[in-house]
């Protein structure tokens, strides 16, 4: 029988440990909660800020569009009042004198212009300018309005580019390739075949960039803030959980042979109260264990005196066979007293291993039980196991006592013991098999899995005997596990309850093997 302690696997992969830290530990959950709160707050602030920037930029762009539209209308009126032959001369003169707000060209046709990609604010500016100009011109006058990039912008049907114009006509900074400012291009057909081309930057040339809100320059400080908050949160979480880690380590040592020192009070007031309560509990447990050990030590000392007197009196018996039986019983009783004290001290029972004839042990048990009126059938075989004699006798005695007790009220008041050897070639080859069956009410199927656990008592057993602790099968389980054997419980098909015990035979059990680490069971028979 193999028992493994449940716990975390130290060989878990790094991603699994990382996920466990963030979602399973108090420190990780606290850090995630703080970061999630900061992210939500920053997201809401950014959204509100962006909304305010968008509204302000839209209002400023609409005012700028009205201003540009009024300037275009003024330029168109001035050109229309001039005779057609003088218009190119006036425009050229204005350029020579330093230019005007608009780049003005007189073309024989419309210049193809590629507008900026679909930007709602750009389309809104174009619509406002187009609407105001159309309202002041004759109905049906062809008008083209586009907000376009200066790179590759044509100013004439011949293909002349804005970038080819003299520097005095256009501010070179507006044409820089790393940051070109969009130009508003208005084309109006004043006479058939005569188009006026006006181009100008907006009053705020880079108004569209204000809507590029989530840029690296704006997000970098926020990311830096989050990283700083993460570091501070991890430090704070570690400081808050450090006392809890010490408390968990101290709690894990409770019940072991070590005597942990009282924990130092640290942390928040709630944690300090928990540590103080733990220290008080640990001190009460220590006093309880010390008192219990002294009590059992005194009981053990008091029992040894009558055992010694009985041993002396047994020497006066004339029958050597009866004298040997008395000595055997007294030795067993003395070992049981020592065992009880060792269990109370939570130490392993030390007993040298030796060959044990199981059939002879059972014959004596059956003989003693029959003397009390019990009906027991024994089918024995001369089989030997290598183990602890008194421990094996105790396990077999617990099984026999259970069978006799729970089968006492049945119509067939009979207990059956059958020994067998594992069949060659089977999984039980080389094992000594013992089947113990009673004719009692059996065990509910749902309770079979609980049998063998410490302090487990079934309902019908509690009704029959109220003073039991439910440790008999638990002791059997531990002894069988110590010998490398196994137990199987089942309800017999023909009624009653059956326990099947399998122990390695003498040859297999005598082979060197490491002692298994078994959970100690603080119990007595």
XYZ file of C-alpha atoms in Angstrom:
525
model
C 0.000 0.000 0.000
C 1.450 3.356 -1.038
C 0.706 6.702 0.495
C 1.810 9.966 -1.099
C 1.490 13.400 0.466
C -0.542 15.840 -1.593
C 1.283 19.087 -2.393
C 2.702 21.303 -5.053
C 5.102 19.786 -7.538
C 8.414 21.591 -7.456
C 9.160 20.442 -10.999
C 6.261 22.358 -12.525
C 7.123 24.351 -15.610
C 7.833 28.065 -15.330
C 4.615 29.153 -17.142
C 2.486 27.039 -14.802
C 4.225 28.457 -11.722
C 3.782 31.961 -13.114
C 0.057 31.440 -13.686
C -0.250 29.954 -10.217
C 1.481 33.000 -8.711
C -0.744 35.562 -10.445
C -4.097 33.810 -10.011
C -3.702 31.558 -6.957
C -1.560 33.530 -4.506
C -2.780 36.445 -2.428
C 0.180 38.520 -3.564
C -0.561 37.906 -7.252
C -4.293 38.556 -6.915
C -3.682 41.770 -4.975
C -1.248 42.974 -7.659
C -3.652 42.076 -10.485
C -6.515 43.861 -8.737
C -4.438 47.030 -8.323
C -3.249 46.955 -11.949
C -6.749 46.283 -13.239
C -8.039 49.250 -11.249
C -5.302 51.529 -12.594
C -5.898 50.355 -16.172
C -9.633 51.005 -15.914
C -9.063 54.464 -14.414
C -6.510 55.381 -17.099
C -8.786 54.102 -19.861
C -11.734 56.156 -18.607
C -9.567 59.270 -18.190
C -8.146 58.839 -21.701
C -11.585 58.397 -23.208
C -12.927 61.503 -21.456
C -9.850 63.496 -22.395
C -10.045 62.344 -26.012
C -13.702 63.350 -26.145
C -12.866 66.835 -24.900
C -9.976 67.174 -27.374
C -12.192 65.980 -30.223
C -14.941 68.497 -29.447
C -12.457 71.374 -29.101
C -10.621 70.435 -32.305
C -13.896 70.145 -34.216
C -15.062 73.605 -33.069
C -11.723 75.166 -33.981
C -11.713 73.428 -37.378
C -15.242 74.668 -38.141
C -14.271 78.259 -37.246
C -11.154 77.967 -39.388
C -13.234 76.590 -42.281
C -15.610 79.595 -42.079
C -12.601 81.942 -42.024
C -10.987 80.300 -45.063
C -14.292 80.283 -46.946
C -14.762 84.014 -46.391
C -11.187 84.636 -47.630
C -11.839 82.571 -50.766
C -15.027 84.513 -51.484
C -13.148 87.799 -51.119
C -10.448 86.658 -53.520
C -13.032 85.470 -56.047
C -14.900 88.792 -55.930
C -11.648 90.701 -56.421
C -10.711 88.600 -59.434
C -14.135 88.821 -60.989
C -14.085 92.648 -60.761
C -10.840 92.790 -62.732
C -10.890 92.569 -66.513
C -9.786 89.157 -67.699
C -6.517 90.352 -69.320
C -5.396 92.033 -66.071
C -5.991 89.104 -63.760
C -2.708 87.229 -64.475
C -0.765 90.501 -64.160
C -2.284 91.323 -60.781
C -1.659 87.817 -59.489
C 1.966 87.953 -60.662
C 2.406 91.379 -59.077
C 1.056 90.105 -55.754
C 3.477 87.182 -55.792
C 6.387 89.537 -56.497
C 5.336 91.732 -53.588
C 5.353 88.826 -51.128
C 2.334 86.776 -51.993
C -1.108 86.521 -50.468
C -2.794 84.159 -48.081
C -3.710 81.899 -51.013
C -1.729 80.488 -53.889
C -3.846 81.612 -56.846
C -3.588 80.191 -60.333
C -5.742 80.664 -63.399
C -6.070 77.370 -65.257
C -7.783 76.297 -68.457
C -9.283 73.257 -66.738
C -9.760 71.413 -63.460
C -6.656 70.005 -61.753
C -7.029 66.462 -60.492
C -6.506 66.456 -56.696
C -6.326 63.445 -54.431
C -7.935 64.184 -51.079
C -6.677 62.855 -47.789
C -7.913 59.400 -46.737
C -11.350 59.126 -45.219
C -11.131 61.388 -42.166
C -14.448 62.612 -40.728
C -12.999 65.961 -39.630
C -11.400 66.589 -43.057
C -14.689 65.842 -44.819
C -16.497 68.178 -42.408
C -14.102 71.067 -43.201
C -14.505 70.461 -46.942
C -18.299 70.459 -46.633
C -18.385 73.738 -44.680
C -16.131 75.525 -47.199
C -18.065 74.141 -50.169
C -21.414 75.091 -48.662
C -20.442 78.708 -47.873
C -18.849 79.314 -51.270
C -21.786 77.778 -53.140
C -24.212 79.998 -51.247
C -22.492 83.149 -52.658
C -22.100 81.978 -56.273
C -24.568 81.371 -59.003
C -26.455 78.113 -58.709
C -24.791 75.292 -60.586
C -21.311 76.802 -60.496
C -18.796 73.919 -60.506
C -16.832 73.882 -57.229
C -14.159 71.437 -56.107
C -12.944 71.446 -52.504
C -10.377 68.969 -51.164
C -8.045 68.766 -48.189
C -4.944 67.169 -49.695
C -1.363 66.361 -48.840
C 1.215 68.826 -50.265
C 3.420 65.963 -51.394
C 2.698 65.447 -55.076
C 0.013 68.166 -55.096
C -0.542 69.587 -58.590
C -1.286 73.282 -59.133
C -1.856 73.247 -62.916
C -3.211 70.857 -65.529
C 0.289 70.746 -67.012
C 1.479 68.810 -63.952
C 3.364 71.550 -62.092
C 3.749 70.625 -58.442
C 3.373 72.701 -55.347
C 6.833 71.617 -54.201
C 8.385 73.136 -57.376
C 7.193 76.652 -56.570
C 9.642 79.258 -55.227
C 10.241 79.293 -51.490
C 8.843 82.795 -51.247
C 5.477 81.550 -52.433
C 5.140 78.666 -49.922
C 6.614 78.178 -46.443
C 9.081 75.262 -46.905
C 8.335 73.952 -43.396
C 4.799 73.129 -44.510
C 6.217 70.874 -47.224
C 8.682 68.936 -45.013
C 8.490 65.243 -45.768
C 8.643 64.194 -42.108
C 5.688 66.415 -41.181
C 3.786 67.825 -44.186
C 0.833 70.091 -43.427
C -2.386 69.408 -45.386
C -3.448 72.085 -47.937
C -7.027 73.091 -48.639
C -7.526 73.250 -52.440
C -10.540 75.160 -53.852
C -11.245 75.184 -57.590
C -14.070 77.293 -59.019
C -15.064 77.606 -62.681
C -15.665 81.393 -63.021
C -16.236 81.340 -66.809
C -16.558 78.435 -69.208
C -13.087 76.949 -69.570
C -11.646 79.297 -66.907
C -10.890 77.793 -63.469
C -9.582 79.657 -60.487
C -7.248 77.482 -58.389
C -6.765 78.580 -54.768
C -4.635 76.624 -52.294
C -3.733 77.463 -48.718
C -2.820 75.835 -45.425
C -5.355 76.028 -42.637
C -4.838 78.607 -39.830
C -3.708 75.677 -37.662
C -1.898 73.564 -40.257
C -1.634 70.506 -38.010
C -5.164 70.481 -36.570
C -5.725 66.882 -37.738
C -2.823 65.627 -35.621
C -4.684 66.599 -32.465
C -6.988 63.652 -33.084
C -4.024 61.245 -33.174
C -4.467 60.908 -29.456
C -3.064 57.443 -28.679
C 0.486 58.097 -29.805
C 3.675 56.768 -28.294
C 4.518 60.180 -26.848
C 1.262 60.198 -24.903
C 1.189 56.500 -23.980
C 4.817 56.265 -22.801
C 4.261 58.257 -19.576
C 1.179 56.185 -18.786
C 3.065 52.918 -19.346
C 5.864 54.219 -17.148
C 3.275 55.017 -14.467
C 1.863 51.493 -14.720
C 5.320 49.922 -14.400
C 6.071 52.039 -11.356
C 2.697 51.124 -9.854
C 3.411 47.431 -10.549
C 6.752 47.584 -8.720
C 5.280 49.433 -5.748
C 2.277 47.070 -5.611
C 4.498 43.964 -5.635
C 6.613 45.435 -2.841
C 3.507 46.299 -0.813
C 1.934 42.884 -1.451
C 5.109 41.074 -0.374
C 5.239 43.152 2.799
C 1.585 42.327 3.538
C 1.874 38.591 2.839
C 5.274 37.970 4.478
C 3.703 37.441 7.942
C 1.148 35.078 6.385
C 3.919 32.981 4.820
C 5.580 32.682 8.221
C 2.237 31.731 9.735
C 1.668 28.985 7.138
C 5.156 27.536 7.689
C 4.618 27.501 11.441
C 1.180 25.888 11.002
C 2.737 23.150 8.855
C 5.093 22.289 11.732
C 2.278 21.861 14.252
C 1.966 18.193 15.166
C 5.522 17.317 14.138
C 8.301 16.465 16.509
C 9.805 19.927 16.297
C 8.735 22.620 18.738
C 8.315 25.849 16.742
C 8.984 29.119 18.514
C 6.199 31.703 18.872
C 5.867 33.895 15.806
C 6.891 37.529 15.943
C 3.921 39.890 15.733
C 4.163 41.884 12.502
C 2.013 43.113 9.651
C -1.377 44.783 9.787
C -3.629 44.692 12.828
C -5.702 41.839 11.364
C -2.586 39.766 10.647
C -1.167 40.497 14.105
C -4.382 39.296 15.724
C -4.248 36.097 13.638
C -0.603 35.501 14.615
C -1.386 36.107 18.285
C -4.304 33.666 18.124
C -2.033 31.099 16.439
C 0.648 31.526 19.119
C -1.972 30.999 21.824
C -3.323 27.906 20.058
C 0.192 26.524 19.611
C 0.914 26.989 23.314
C -2.342 25.234 24.282
C -1.519 22.307 21.982
C 1.976 22.072 23.442
C 0.611 21.969 26.992
C -2.020 19.417 25.967
C 0.540 17.107 24.372
C 2.862 17.446 27.347
C 0.050 16.658 29.790
C -1.070 13.698 27.675
C 2.445 12.316 27.512
C 2.891 12.596 31.288
C -0.505 10.942 31.821
C 0.315 7.946 29.626
C 3.785 7.708 31.114
C 2.291 7.430 34.593
C -0.300 4.896 33.392
C 2.446 2.867 31.735
C 4.515 2.966 34.903
C 1.554 1.926 37.032
C 0.678 -0.990 34.716
C 4.172 -2.405 34.707
C 4.021 -3.077 38.426
C 1.079 -5.559 38.298
C 2.543 -7.056 35.109
C 5.764 -7.744 36.976
C 3.852 -9.277 39.902
C 1.866 -11.503 37.525
C 5.090 -12.601 35.871
C 6.529 -13.583 39.261
C 3.378 -15.455 40.218
C 3.336 -17.310 36.898
C 6.672 -18.828 37.875
C 4.796 -20.708 40.610
C 2.654 -22.573 38.091
C 3.407 -26.269 37.820
C 2.280 -26.787 34.216
C 5.065 -25.549 31.870
C 2.611 -25.179 28.940
C 0.286 -22.973 30.956
C 3.292 -21.083 32.295
C 4.510 -20.409 28.722
C 1.073 -19.123 27.704
C 1.023 -16.809 30.723
C 4.479 -15.493 29.811
C 3.414 -14.946 26.196
C 0.316 -13.001 27.232
C 2.306 -10.916 29.720
C 4.940 -10.148 27.074
C 2.205 -9.072 24.701
C 0.586 -6.908 27.370
C 3.929 -5.302 28.207
C 4.560 -4.558 24.533
C 1.073 -3.063 24.190
C 1.782 -0.697 27.098
C 5.062 0.375 25.518
C 3.364 0.748 22.152
C 0.628 2.950 23.608
C 3.240 5.252 25.133
C 5.223 5.378 21.889
C 2.095 6.256 19.885
C 1.278 9.062 22.302
C 4.818 10.380 21.823
C 4.224 10.204 18.043
C 7.210 7.947 17.465
C 7.563 4.880 15.301
C 7.105 1.516 17.000
C 10.415 -0.315 17.030
C 10.262 -4.073 16.714
C 12.726 -6.397 15.090
C 11.513 -8.358 12.084
C 11.551 -12.143 12.176
C 9.881 -15.097 10.421
C 6.282 -15.449 11.667
C 4.135 -18.553 11.159
C 0.753 -16.958 10.530
C -1.102 -20.268 10.945
C 0.301 -20.739 14.469
C -0.677 -17.178 15.434
C -4.212 -17.753 14.157
C -4.496 -21.133 15.909
C -3.794 -19.527 19.278
C -6.253 -16.682 18.599
C -8.953 -19.106 17.557
C -8.318 -21.304 20.586
C -8.632 -18.318 22.952
C -11.781 -17.100 21.185
C -13.442 -20.509 21.338
C -12.823 -20.560 25.069
C -15.162 -17.532 25.286
C -17.884 -19.302 23.299
C -17.169 -17.939 19.814
C -17.833 -20.075 16.739
C -14.835 -19.803 14.431
C -13.848 -21.927 11.475
C -10.168 -21.890 10.526
C -8.717 -23.307 7.323
C -5.009 -22.889 7.850
C -1.884 -23.641 5.840
C 1.701 -23.663 7.130
C 2.606 -20.225 5.689
C 5.313 -17.866 6.940
C 5.843 -14.145 6.531
C 8.838 -12.012 7.524
C 7.752 -9.155 9.730
C 7.126 -7.754 13.175
C 5.535 -10.507 15.274
C 3.558 -8.408 17.754
C 2.443 -5.915 15.109
C 1.153 -8.713 12.876
C -0.570 -10.347 15.823
C -2.217 -7.045 16.642
C -3.463 -6.575 13.065
C -4.838 -10.113 12.864
C -6.430 -9.722 16.285
C -8.215 -6.520 15.233
C -9.630 -8.230 12.134
C -10.807 -11.233 14.142
C -12.342 -9.037 16.878
C -14.249 -6.978 14.290
C -15.600 -10.099 12.594
C -16.745 -11.645 15.902
C -18.274 -8.386 17.140
C -20.253 -7.398 14.027
C -21.369 -10.951 13.336
C -22.608 -11.542 16.902
C -26.202 -10.574 16.173
C -26.559 -12.571 12.964
C -28.536 -15.779 12.596
C -25.326 -17.593 11.704
C -23.094 -16.551 14.576
C -19.980 -17.818 12.863
C -16.649 -16.321 11.773
C -14.658 -17.881 8.970
C -10.873 -17.656 8.557
C -9.238 -19.045 5.457
C -5.554 -19.016 4.549
C -4.205 -19.465 1.038
C -1.072 -18.943 -1.017
C -0.934 -16.824 -4.179
C -1.290 -18.821 -7.365
C 1.889 -19.082 -9.482
C 1.807 -16.722 -12.447
C -0.825 -14.464 -10.883
C -0.401 -10.987 -9.398
C -0.576 -12.578 -5.932
C 2.219 -15.070 -6.507
C 4.452 -15.402 -3.450
C 1.958 -13.762 -1.133
C 0.221 -15.101 1.963
C -3.534 -14.556 1.700
C -5.954 -14.410 4.611
C -9.709 -13.984 4.251
C -11.799 -13.032 7.286
C -15.579 -13.251 6.868
C -18.452 -12.634 9.237
C -22.192 -13.201 8.732
C -23.282 -9.779 9.981
C -25.263 -7.040 8.190
C -22.332 -5.978 5.987
C -21.287 -2.437 5.104
C -23.101 0.068 2.838
C -21.399 0.247 -0.544
C -20.993 4.003 -0.218
C -18.961 3.524 2.992
C -16.474 0.954 1.658
C -14.067 3.647 0.486
C -13.949 5.172 3.981
C -12.930 1.971 5.742
C -9.381 2.036 7.013
C -9.364 5.779 7.636
C -8.693 6.926 11.226
C -11.728 7.656 13.426
C -14.182 6.201 10.928
C -17.209 4.526 12.477
C -20.311 3.358 10.674
C -23.817 3.904 11.989
C -24.588 0.311 12.952
C -21.208 0.006 14.707
C -21.878 3.140 16.740
C -25.235 1.747 17.821
C -23.751 -1.569 18.913
C -20.795 -0.092 20.798
C -20.709 3.593 21.708
C -17.256 3.714 23.298
C -15.241 2.798 20.198
C -12.983 5.259 18.380
C -12.991 3.765 14.895
C -9.247 3.043 14.894
C -9.167 -0.764 14.538
C -9.027 -0.974 10.747
C -6.800 2.104 10.616
C -4.217 0.283 12.742
C -4.524 -2.800 10.519
C -4.017 -0.635 7.426
C -0.841 0.942 8.799
C 0.648 -2.393 9.899
C -0.132 -4.057 6.567
C 1.324 -1.086 4.682
C 4.476 -1.288 6.804
C 4.879 -4.907 5.681
C 4.280 -4.098 1.996
C 0.891 -5.816 1.894
C -2.607 -4.792 0.863
C -6.177 -4.830 2.184
C -9.434 -5.315 0.324
C -12.913 -4.818 1.761
C -16.137 -6.081 0.235
C -19.604 -7.374 1.077
C -19.798 -11.119 0.515
C -22.270 -12.114 -2.223
C -23.964 -14.557 0.190
C -24.169 -12.045 3.034
C -21.827 -10.683 5.621
C -18.611 -8.712 5.328
C -15.242 -9.933 4.083
C -11.700 -8.600 4.531
C -8.924 -9.983 2.351
C -5.376 -9.423 3.587
C -2.320 -10.068 1.410
C 1.233 -10.114 2.830
C 4.499 -10.881 1.026
C 5.730 -14.392 1.729
C 8.859 -15.122 3.744
C 11.229 -15.076 0.754
C 9.866 -11.839 -0.770
C 9.475 -10.029 2.539
C 12.962 -10.926 3.764
C 14.596 -9.173 0.780
C 16.192 -5.809 1.722
C 13.924 -2.876 0.995
C 13.653 0.709 2.281
C 11.204 1.352 5.054
C 8.183 3.245 3.689
C 7.357 6.635 5.195
C 3.957 6.049 6.710
C 1.644 8.619 8.242
C 1.592 8.083 11.993
C -1.763 7.214 13.493
C -2.156 8.481 17.061
C -4.266 5.586 18.260
C -4.351 2.668 20.622
C -5.996 -0.672 20.205
